[in-house]
């Protein structure tokens, strides 16, 4: 049963995001992977309850993230819009994260489990910023979009939430992209199409 659930949550990328390696002049400068079964929960404060929601989040997770910033990473809590959060975790039993947030927030907010309606793609490597620059108007320079940043944007005309998880001079940044399930295949094709100029590797699904 866990394997069946995990495959369903991989959604439209099952059988598409397969391990492969394409080198350009012997180099691979971008890596891509799909998280097999992420827990993705959106949270919106009820009218007049934003401050109390923030207080409960800070009490449970140590702080309430600033707008367009996340804390975490297990779970990752992104302040995605006024009085709204996106909460992301991997390797959690199905439904557990949403249940935890409902118990924590009570009447202050309405957590919605979007795990089956979203896909999570990880993009990393020394040329990851260059690839994303083809499709987003966000300024992804390290000083403008540092580790801990997250924002809703368009990527290749597809609405996504983009997060910067990590960044190291030797290996490059690690971005995570949350996309609606119905657009996941189109976004994957867009990413692979542009990754080909850099050399890329698709690793086995993480889950």
Tab-separated table of N, CA, C and O in Angstrom, residues 73-194:
chain	number	residue	atom	x	y	z
A	73	UNK	N	14.104	23.177	7.890
A	73	UNK	CA	13.352	22.735	6.711
A	73	UNK	C	12.407	21.561	6.932
A	73	UNK	O	11.877	21.041	5.959
A	74	UNK	N	12.220	21.091	8.164
A	74	UNK	CA	11.425	19.867	8.318
A	74	UNK	C	10.360	20.054	9.403
A	74	UNK	O	10.602	19.703	10.551
A	75	UNK	N	9.198	20.591	9.084
A	75	UNK	CA	8.769	20.988	7.743
A	75	UNK	C	9.270	22.375	7.375
A	75	UNK	O	9.717	23.142	8.224
A	76	UNK	N	9.158	22.682	6.107
A	76	UNK	CA	9.452	24.017	5.606
A	76	UNK	C	8.152	24.812	5.644
A	76	UNK	O	7.112	24.340	5.166
A	77	UNK	N	8.217	26.015	6.225
A	77	UNK	CA	7.042	26.876	6.335
A	77	UNK	C	7.340	28.173	5.589
A	77	UNK	O	8.182	28.960	6.014
A	78	UNK	N	6.669	28.388	4.469
A	78	UNK	CA	6.863	29.573	3.640
A	78	UNK	C	5.727	30.558	3.875
A	78	UNK	O	4.548	30.192	3.807
A	79	UNK	N	6.082	31.818	4.141
A	79	UNK	CA	5.091	32.897	4.210
A	79	UNK	C	4.814	33.331	2.781
A	79	UNK	O	5.484	34.213	2.242
A	80	UNK	N	3.841	32.715	2.152
A	80	UNK	CA	3.656	32.830	0.712
A	80	UNK	C	2.859	34.052	0.286
A	80	UNK	O	2.998	34.524	-0.856
A	81	UNK	N	1.993	34.581	1.159
A	81	UNK	CA	1.164	35.750	0.870
A	81	UNK	C	0.645	36.255	2.209
A	81	UNK	O	0.784	35.575	3.225
A	82	UNK	N	0.043	37.449	2.246
A	82	UNK	CA	-0.476	37.935	3.525
A	82	UNK	C	-1.417	36.921	4.178
A	82	UNK	O	-2.383	36.457	3.553
A	83	UNK	N	-1.100	36.555	5.422
A	83	UNK	CA	-1.899	35.602	6.201
A	83	UNK	C	-2.020	34.242	5.524
A	83	UNK	O	-2.977	33.496	5.771
A	84	UNK	N	-1.049	33.899	4.689
A	84	UNK	CA	-1.071	32.606	3.997
A	84	UNK	C	0.288	31.939	4.088
A	84	UNK	O	1.328	32.598	4.051
A	85	UNK	N	0.258	30.612	4.200
A	85	UNK	CA	1.472	29.821	4.319
A	85	UNK	C	1.428	28.653	3.341
A	85	UNK	O	0.355	28.167	2.980
A	86	UNK	N	2.600	28.209	2.933
A	86	UNK	CA	2.757	26.936	2.255
A	86	UNK	C	3.687	26.104	3.129
A	86	UNK	O	4.788	26.557	3.466
A	87	UNK	N	3.230	24.931	3.521
A	87	UNK	CA	4.002	24.078	4.418
A	87	UNK	C	4.346	22.794	3.671
A	87	UNK	O	3.472	22.143	3.091
A	88	UNK	N	5.619	22.457	3.686
A	88	UNK	CA	6.136	21.364	2.864
A	88	UNK	C	6.995	20.428	3.713
A	88	UNK	O	7.834	20.883	4.497
A	89	UNK	N	6.764	19.140	3.552
A	89	UNK	CA	7.593	18.150	4.242
A	89	UNK	C	7.695	16.913	3.367
A	89	UNK	O	6.796	16.605	2.585
A	90	UNK	N	8.810	16.213	3.519
A	90	UNK	CA	9.001	14.941	2.812
A	90	UNK	C	9.131	13.825	3.831
A	90	UNK	O	9.421	14.047	5.005
A	91	UNK	N	8.897	12.613	3.365
A	91	UNK	CA	9.061	11.415	4.200
A	91	UNK	C	8.142	11.444	5.413
A	91	UNK	O	8.532	11.051	6.517
A	92	UNK	N	6.914	11.908	5.206
A	92	UNK	CA	5.908	11.893	6.261
A	92	UNK	C	4.738	11.029	5.805
A	92	UNK	O	4.390	11.005	4.620
A	93	UNK	N	4.099	10.302	6.713
A	93	UNK	CA	2.924	9.516	6.331
A	93	UNK	C	1.847	10.401	5.718
A	93	UNK	O	1.680	11.564	6.092
A	94	UNK	N	1.111	9.827	4.802
A	94	UNK	CA	0.107	10.587	4.074
A	94	UNK	C	-0.914	11.204	5.020
A	94	UNK	O	-1.498	10.526	5.874
A	95	UNK	N	-1.133	12.499	4.889
A	95	UNK	CA	-2.129	13.204	5.681
A	95	UNK	C	-1.655	13.673	7.040
A	95	UNK	O	-2.330	14.479	7.686
A	96	UNK	N	-0.497	13.208	7.483
A	96	UNK	CA	-0.045	13.520	8.841
A	96	UNK	C	0.227	15.009	9.026
A	96	UNK	O	-0.134	15.605	10.051
A	97	UNK	N	0.888	15.639	8.049
A	97	UNK	CA	1.231	17.053	8.180
A	97	UNK	C	-0.023	17.917	8.242
A	97	UNK	O	-0.126	18.833	9.067
A	98	UNK	N	-0.993	17.652	7.391
A	98	UNK	CA	-2.231	18.429	7.404
A	98	UNK	C	-2.952	18.268	8.737
A	98	UNK	O	-3.470	19.244	9.304
A	99	UNK	N	-2.989	17.047	9.253
A	99	UNK	CA	-3.635	16.813	10.548
A	99	UNK	C	-2.923	17.569	11.658
A	99	UNK	O	-3.565	18.144	12.550
A	100	UNK	N	-1.606	17.582	11.619
A	100	UNK	CA	-0.825	18.298	12.625
A	100	UNK	C	-1.138	19.794	12.595
A	100	UNK	O	-1.301	20.428	13.647
A	101	UNK	N	-1.237	20.358	11.404
A	101	UNK	CA	-1.514	21.791	11.281
A	101	UNK	C	-2.940	22.121	11.702
A	101	UNK	O	-3.190	23.169	12.319
A	102	UNK	N	-3.888	21.253	11.397
A	102	UNK	CA	-5.261	21.494	11.848
A	102	UNK	C	-5.334	21.506	13.369
A	102	UNK	O	-6.014	22.352	13.970
A	103	UNK	N	-4.624	20.573	14.001
A	103	UNK	CA	-4.627	20.523	15.457
A	103	UNK	C	-3.945	21.748	16.056
A	103	UNK	O	-4.382	22.288	17.085
A	104	UNK	N	-2.875	22.200	15.433
A	104	UNK	CA	-2.132	23.353	15.927
A	104	UNK	C	-2.922	24.651	15.767
A	104	UNK	O	-2.979	25.475	16.689
A	105	UNK	N	-3.520	24.846	14.609
A	105	UNK	CA	-4.100	26.143	14.277
A	105	UNK	C	-5.571	26.274	14.650
A	105	UNK	O	-6.082	27.390	14.769
A	106	UNK	N	-6.261	25.149	14.801
A	106	UNK	CA	-7.640	25.188	15.241
A	106	UNK	C	-8.495	26.122	14.413
A	106	UNK	O	-8.521	26.081	13.183
A	107	UNK	N	-9.191	27.021	15.124
A	107	UNK	CA	-10.131	27.923	14.467
A	107	UNK	C	-9.460	29.109	13.788
A	107	UNK	O	-10.122	29.917	13.134
A	108	UNK	N	-8.136	29.242	13.903
A	108	UNK	CA	-7.468	30.426	13.350
A	108	UNK	C	-7.223	30.333	11.852
A	108	UNK	O	-6.999	31.356	11.200
A	109	UNK	N	-7.237	29.131	11.281
A	109	UNK	CA	-6.855	28.975	9.879
A	109	UNK	C	-7.475	27.725	9.283
A	109	UNK	O	-8.012	26.867	10.002
A	110	UNK	N	-7.378	27.637	7.967
A	110	UNK	CA	-7.937	26.499	7.233
A	110	UNK	C	-6.841	25.803	6.440
A	110	UNK	O	-6.578	26.165	5.289
A	111	UNK	N	-6.165	24.808	7.023
A	111	UNK	CA	-5.173	24.050	6.261
A	111	UNK	C	-5.851	23.147	5.226
A	111	UNK	O	-6.858	22.502	5.524
A	112	UNK	N	-5.287	23.128	4.032
A	112	UNK	CA	-5.803	22.278	2.954
A	112	UNK	C	-4.657	21.415	2.451
A	112	UNK	O	-3.611	21.928	2.045
A	113	UNK	N	-4.849	20.114	2.464
A	113	UNK	CA	-3.825	19.186	1.992
A	113	UNK	C	-3.850	19.148	0.469
A	113	UNK	O	-4.805	18.672	-0.138
A	114	UNK	N	-2.795	19.682	-0.142
A	114	UNK	CA	-2.674	19.700	-1.602
A	114	UNK	C	-1.669	18.671	-2.117
A	114	UNK	O	-1.219	18.772	-3.266
A	115	UNK	N	-1.335	17.693	-1.310
A	115	UNK	CA	-0.273	16.752	-1.684
A	115	UNK	C	-0.565	16.042	-2.997
A	115	UNK	O	0.349	15.804	-3.795
A	116	UNK	N	-1.828	15.690	-3.233
A	116	UNK	CA	-2.165	14.980	-4.470
A	116	UNK	C	-2.349	15.921	-5.648
A	116	UNK	O	-2.400	15.472	-6.793
A	117	UNK	N	-2.431	17.216	-5.374
A	117	UNK	CA	-2.663	18.168	-6.441
A	117	UNK	C	-1.434	18.950	-6.849
A	117	UNK	O	-1.521	19.858	-7.678
A	118	UNK	N	-0.280	18.628	-6.267
A	118	UNK	CA	0.957	19.346	-6.553
A	118	UNK	C	2.087	18.351	-6.824
A	118	UNK	O	2.041	17.201	-6.403
A	119	UNK	N	3.092	18.815	-7.533
A	119	UNK	CA	4.336	18.062	-7.713
A	119	UNK	C	5.477	18.923	-7.199
A	119	UNK	O	5.400	20.157	-7.212
A	120	UNK	N	6.523	18.268	-6.730
A	120	UNK	CA	7.703	18.956	-6.210
A	120	UNK	C	8.915	18.535	-7.027
A	120	UNK	O	9.281	17.358	-7.048
A	121	UNK	N	9.525	19.492	-7.719
A	121	UNK	CA	10.689	19.243	-8.558
A	121	UNK	C	11.891	19.939	-7.938
A	121	UNK	O	11.807	21.109	-7.551
A	122	UNK	N	13.003	19.215	-7.849
A	122	UNK	CA	14.241	19.791	-7.314
A	122	UNK	C	15.201	20.056	-8.476
A	122	UNK	O	15.472	19.166	-9.281
A	123	UNK	N	15.692	21.275	-8.552
A	123	UNK	CA	16.626	21.697	-9.599
A	123	UNK	C	17.883	22.228	-8.935
A	123	UNK	O	17.813	23.127	-8.088
A	124	UNK	N	19.027	21.682	-9.291
A	124	UNK	CA	20.275	22.067	-8.637
A	124	UNK	C	21.400	22.126	-9.654
A	124	UNK	O	21.265	21.669	-10.790
A	125	UNK	N	22.519	22.706	-9.221
A	125	UNK	CA	23.703	22.725	-10.064
A	125	UNK	C	24.202	24.121	-10.354
A	125	UNK	O	23.511	25.125	-10.142
A	126	UNK	N	25.421	24.200	-10.861
A	126	UNK	CA	26.071	25.484	-11.088
A	126	UNK	C	25.331	26.356	-12.112
A	126	UNK	O	25.463	27.576	-12.092
A	127	UNK	N	24.566	25.750	-12.999
A	127	UNK	CA	23.838	26.515	-14.010
A	127	UNK	C	22.340	26.578	-13.728
A	127	UNK	O	21.553	26.953	-14.609
A	128	UNK	N	21.928	26.238	-12.517
A	128	UNK	CA	20.493	26.241	-12.207
A	128	UNK	C	19.887	27.631	-12.348
A	128	UNK	O	18.791	27.795	-12.893
A	129	UNK	N	20.602	28.663	-11.873
A	129	UNK	CA	20.086	30.032	-12.013
A	129	UNK	C	19.972	30.428	-13.487
A	129	UNK	O	19.006	31.082	-13.895
A	130	UNK	N	20.954	30.046	-14.279
A	130	UNK	CA	20.931	30.375	-15.706
A	130	UNK	C	19.726	29.740	-16.384
A	130	UNK	O	19.080	30.370	-17.228
A	131	UNK	N	19.426	28.506	-16.012
A	131	UNK	CA	18.275	27.824	-16.604
A	131	UNK	C	16.982	28.546	-16.230
A	131	UNK	O	16.147	28.847	-17.092
A	132	UNK	N	16.816	28.860	-14.946
A	132	UNK	CA	15.585	29.516	-14.499
A	132	UNK	C	15.420	30.898	-15.114
A	132	UNK	O	14.296	31.359	-15.334
A	133	UNK	N	16.530	31.556	-15.399
A	133	UNK	CA	16.466	32.902	-15.964
A	133	UNK	C	15.766	32.929	-17.324
A	133	UNK	O	15.276	33.981	-17.752
A	134	UNK	N	15.701	31.781	-18.008
A	134	UNK	CA	14.998	31.729	-19.286
A	134	UNK	C	13.493	31.902	-19.119
A	134	UNK	O	12.795	32.245	-20.077
A	135	UNK	N	12.967	31.650	-17.885
A	135	UNK	CA	11.519	31.601	-17.761
A	135	UNK	C	10.898	32.395	-16.644
A	135	UNK	O	9.671	32.385	-16.509
A	136	UNK	N	11.689	33.094	-15.820
A	136	UNK	CA	11.098	33.853	-14.723
A	136	UNK	C	11.626	35.277	-14.712
A	136	UNK	O	12.781	35.534	-15.075
A	137	UNK	N	10.766	36.190	-14.269
A	137	UNK	CA	11.171	37.584	-14.126
A	137	UNK	C	11.810	37.860	-12.767
A	137	UNK	O	12.279	38.960	-12.518
A	138	UNK	N	11.826	36.864	-11.871
A	138	UNK	CA	12.452	37.057	-10.576
A	138	UNK	C	13.949	37.318	-10.732
A	138	UNK	O	14.609	36.697	-11.577
A	139	UNK	N	14.477	38.194	-9.917
A	139	UNK	CA	15.920	38.398	-9.846
A	139	UNK	C	16.479	37.344	-8.896
A	139	UNK	O	16.273	37.410	-7.687
A	140	UNK	N	17.169	36.370	-9.446
A	140	UNK	CA	17.663	35.234	-8.662
A	140	UNK	C	19.108	35.400	-8.225
A	140	UNK	O	19.715	34.445	-7.740
A	141	UNK	N	19.654	36.601	-8.369
A	141	UNK	CA	21.009	36.845	-7.863
A	141	UNK	C	21.044	36.532	-6.375
A	141	UNK	O	20.074	36.799	-5.655
A	142	UNK	N	22.143	35.937	-5.892
A	142	UNK	CA	22.194	35.504	-4.483
A	142	UNK	C	21.839	36.592	-3.490
A	142	UNK	O	21.218	36.313	-2.459
A	143	UNK	N	22.214	37.828	-3.791
A	143	UNK	CA	21.922	38.901	-2.846
A	143	UNK	C	20.453	39.318	-2.861
A	143	UNK	O	19.956	39.930	-1.910
A	144	UNK	N	19.733	38.970	-3.922
A	144	UNK	CA	18.315	39.334	-4.032
A	144	UNK	C	17.404	38.158	-3.703
A	144	UNK	O	16.261	38.366	-3.272
A	145	UNK	N	17.863	36.948	-3.955
A	145	UNK	CA	17.062	35.742	-3.701
A	145	UNK	C	17.972	34.757	-2.967
A	145	UNK	O	18.496	33.816	-3.547
A	146	UNK	N	18.173	34.975	-1.664
A	146	UNK	CA	19.119	34.149	-0.902
A	146	UNK	C	18.483	32.847	-0.421
A	146	UNK	O	17.268	32.629	-0.572
A	147	UNK	N	19.289	31.996	0.161
A	147	UNK	CA	18.760	30.805	0.828
A	147	UNK	C	17.732	31.253	1.864
A	147	UNK	O	17.962	32.186	2.638
A	148	UNK	N	16.584	30.608	1.835
A	148	UNK	CA	15.490	31.013	2.706
A	148	UNK	C	14.424	31.816	2.001
A	148	UNK	O	13.380	32.107	2.585
A	149	UNK	N	14.657	32.174	0.729
A	149	UNK	CA	13.669	32.933	-0.035
A	149	UNK	C	12.693	31.996	-0.735
A	149	UNK	O	13.022	30.864	-1.080
A	150	UNK	N	11.503	32.497	-0.961
A	150	UNK	CA	10.496	31.748	-1.706
A	150	UNK	C	9.485	32.701	-2.292
A	150	UNK	O	9.157	33.720	-1.671
A	151	UNK	N	8.994	32.415	-3.476
A	151	UNK	CA	8.066	33.337	-4.125
A	151	UNK	C	7.238	32.608	-5.169
A	151	UNK	O	7.701	31.654	-5.796
A	152	UNK	N	6.023	33.094	-5.337
A	152	UNK	CA	5.202	32.650	-6.459
A	152	UNK	C	5.663	33.396	-7.700
A	152	UNK	O	5.941	34.592	-7.652
A	153	UNK	N	5.752	32.677	-8.810
A	153	UNK	CA	6.217	33.294	-10.052
A	153	UNK	C	5.692	32.490	-11.229
A	153	UNK	O	5.065	31.434	-11.065
A	154	UNK	N	5.938	32.989	-12.414
A	154	UNK	CA	5.699	32.228	-13.628
A	154	UNK	C	7.022	31.671	-14.111
A	154	UNK	O	8.030	32.377	-14.138
A	155	UNK	N	7.016	30.418	-14.491
A	155	UNK	CA	8.205	29.775	-15.032
A	155	UNK	C	7.803	29.137	-16.350
A	155	UNK	O	7.055	28.153	-16.382
A	156	UNK	N	8.290	29.737	-17.435
A	156	UNK	CA	7.849	29.259	-18.735
A	156	UNK	C	6.344	29.363	-18.902
A	156	UNK	O	5.704	28.468	-19.453
A	157	UNK	N	5.728	30.439	-18.388
A	157	UNK	CA	4.290	30.707	-18.460
A	157	UNK	C	3.462	29.762	-17.599
A	157	UNK	O	2.242	29.691	-17.758
A	158	UNK	N	4.108	29.054	-16.680
A	158	UNK	CA	3.407	28.154	-15.766
A	158	UNK	C	3.571	28.705	-14.354
A	158	UNK	O	4.673	29.037	-13.930
A	159	UNK	N	2.467	28.783	-13.610
A	159	UNK	CA	2.507	29.298	-12.243
A	159	UNK	C	3.176	28.275	-11.320
A	159	UNK	O	2.795	27.093	-11.305
A	160	UNK	N	4.165	28.728	-10.570
A	160	UNK	CA	4.885	27.856	-9.648
A	160	UNK	C	5.189	28.631	-8.370
A	160	UNK	O	5.068	29.858	-8.311
A	161	UNK	N	5.590	27.900	-7.348
A	161	UNK	CA	6.233	28.488	-6.181
A	161	UNK	C	7.677	28.032	-6.195
A	161	UNK	O	7.952	26.826	-6.264
A	162	UNK	N	8.594	28.987	-6.147
A	162	UNK	CA	10.021	28.706	-6.260
A	162	UNK	C	10.689	28.986	-4.915
A	162	UNK	O	10.498	30.056	-4.328
A	163	UNK	N	11.486	28.040	-4.437
A	163	UNK	CA	12.182	28.150	-3.158
A	163	UNK	C	13.665	27.906	-3.372
A	163	UNK	O	14.042	27.051	-4.183
A	164	UNK	N	14.499	28.619	-2.639
A	164	UNK	CA	15.932	28.326	-2.650
A	164	UNK	C	16.278	27.632	-1.336
A	164	UNK	O	16.238	28.231	-0.270
A	165	UNK	N	16.619	26.359	-1.435
A	165	UNK	CA	16.894	25.533	-0.267
A	165	UNK	C	18.324	25.685	0.228
A	165	UNK	O	18.592	25.682	1.421
A	166	UNK	N	19.270	25.757	-0.727
A	166	UNK	CA	20.686	25.734	-0.350
A	166	UNK	C	21.477	26.394	-1.468
A	166	UNK	O	20.988	26.544	-2.587
A	167	UNK	N	22.724	26.757	-1.147
A	167	UNK	CA	23.595	27.349	-2.163
A	167	UNK	C	25.030	27.206	-1.675
A	167	UNK	O	25.343	27.566	-0.540
A	168	UNK	N	25.874	26.649	-2.527
A	168	UNK	CA	27.279	26.466	-2.179
A	168	UNK	C	28.131	26.768	-3.406
A	168	UNK	O	27.762	26.377	-4.529
A	169	UNK	N	29.259	27.462	-3.241
A	169	UNK	CA	30.094	27.803	-4.389
A	169	UNK	C	30.543	26.597	-5.197
A	169	UNK	O	30.659	26.667	-6.426
A	170	UNK	N	30.782	25.474	-4.524
A	170	UNK	CA	31.316	24.303	-5.218
A	170	UNK	C	30.269	23.569	-6.036
A	170	UNK	O	30.567	22.996	-7.089
A	171	UNK	N	29.018	23.570	-5.557
A	171	UNK	CA	27.986	22.750	-6.193
A	171	UNK	C	26.830	23.550	-6.761
A	171	UNK	O	26.021	23.025	-7.528
A	172	UNK	N	26.727	24.822	-6.403
A	172	UNK	CA	25.652	25.651	-6.919
A	172	UNK	C	24.399	25.597	-6.060
A	172	UNK	O	24.340	24.903	-5.043
A	173	UNK	N	23.366	26.330	-6.460
A	173	UNK	CA	22.132	26.409	-5.681
A	173	UNK	C	21.270	25.157	-5.808
A	173	UNK	O	21.399	24.385	-6.762
A	174	UNK	N	20.392	24.992	-4.843
A	174	UNK	CA	19.384	23.932	-4.863
A	174	UNK	C	18.020	24.609	-4.762
A	174	UNK	O	17.671	25.170	-3.719
A	175	UNK	N	17.277	24.580	-5.851
A	175	UNK	CA	15.935	25.152	-5.888
A	175	UNK	C	14.906	24.035	-5.785
A	175	UNK	O	15.130	22.913	-6.251
A	176	UNK	N	13.754	24.372	-5.209
A	176	UNK	CA	12.611	23.485	-5.251
A	176	UNK	C	11.456	24.230	-5.901
A	176	UNK	O	11.251	25.424	-5.651
A	177	UNK	N	10.733	23.517	-6.745
A	177	UNK	CA	9.654	24.104	-7.533
A	177	UNK	C	8.380	23.329	-7.232
A	177	UNK	O	8.309	22.116	-7.447
A	178	UNK	N	7.383	24.026	-6.731
A	178	UNK	CA	6.074	23.433	-6.465
A	178	UNK	C	5.135	23.857	-7.591
A	178	UNK	O	4.979	25.049	-7.870
A	179	UNK	N	4.519	22.880	-8.233
A	179	UNK	CA	3.674	23.162	-9.397
A	179	UNK	C	2.410	22.321	-9.319
A	179	UNK	O	2.420	21.203	-8.775
A	180	UNK	N	1.314	22.855	-9.831
A	180	UNK	CA	0.066	22.110	-9.875
A	180	UNK	C	0.242	20.847	-10.719
A	180	UNK	O	0.916	20.857	-11.754
A	181	UNK	N	-0.374	19.787	-10.271
A	181	UNK	CA	-0.209	18.483	-10.927
A	181	UNK	C	-0.537	18.542	-12.417
A	181	UNK	O	0.158	17.960	-13.244
A	182	UNK	N	-1.580	19.295	-12.774
A	182	UNK	CA	-1.990	19.342	-14.170
A	182	UNK	C	-0.975	19.999	-15.085
A	182	UNK	O	-1.027	19.800	-16.305
A	183	UNK	N	-0.058	20.784	-14.518
A	183	UNK	CA	0.955	21.462	-15.325
A	183	UNK	C	2.343	20.867	-15.133
A	183	UNK	O	3.313	21.368	-15.722
A	184	UNK	N	2.445	19.813	-14.325
A	184	UNK	CA	3.764	19.276	-13.982
A	184	UNK	C	4.499	18.732	-15.204
A	184	UNK	O	5.700	18.958	-15.372
A	185	UNK	N	3.793	18.022	-16.065
A	185	UNK	CA	4.457	17.448	-17.234
A	185	UNK	C	4.946	18.546	-18.176
A	185	UNK	O	6.067	18.483	-18.699
A	186	UNK	N	4.137	19.579	-18.383
A	186	UNK	CA	4.556	20.679	-19.251
A	186	UNK	C	5.768	21.396	-18.675
A	186	UNK	O	6.698	21.751	-19.407
A	187	UNK	N	5.772	21.593	-17.367
A	187	UNK	CA	6.913	22.251	-16.742
A	187	UNK	C	8.153	21.374	-16.841
A	187	UNK	O	9.256	21.873	-17.117
A	188	UNK	N	8.005	20.076	-16.647
A	188	UNK	CA	9.139	19.163	-16.749
A	188	UNK	C	9.747	19.233	-18.152
A	188	UNK	O	10.971	19.311	-18.307
A	189	UNK	N	8.903	19.216	-19.161
A	189	UNK	CA	9.406	19.301	-20.534
A	189	UNK	C	10.127	20.626	-20.771
A	189	UNK	O	11.154	20.672	-21.459
A	190	UNK	N	9.590	21.709	-20.202
A	190	UNK	CA	10.239	23.012	-20.341
A	190	UNK	C	11.623	22.988	-19.696
A	190	UNK	O	12.603	23.471	-20.274
A	191	UNK	N	11.727	22.420	-18.495
A	191	UNK	CA	13.008	22.364	-17.792
A	191	UNK	C	14.026	21.509	-18.546
A	191	UNK	O	15.179	21.912	-18.736
A	192	UNK	N	13.596	20.344	-19.003
A	192	UNK	CA	14.508	19.452	-19.719
A	192	UNK	C	14.960	20.101	-21.025
A	192	UNK	O	16.131	20.004	-21.424
A	193	UNK	N	14.052	20.790	-21.689
A	193	UNK	CA	14.401	21.430	-22.948
A	193	UNK	C	15.504	22.457	-22.803
A	193	UNK	O	16.372	22.583	-23.684
A	194	UNK	N	15.506	23.181	-21.690
A	194	UNK	CA	16.545	24.188	-21.481
A	194	UNK	C	17.775	23.625	-20.800
A	194	UNK	O	18.880	24.153	-20.971
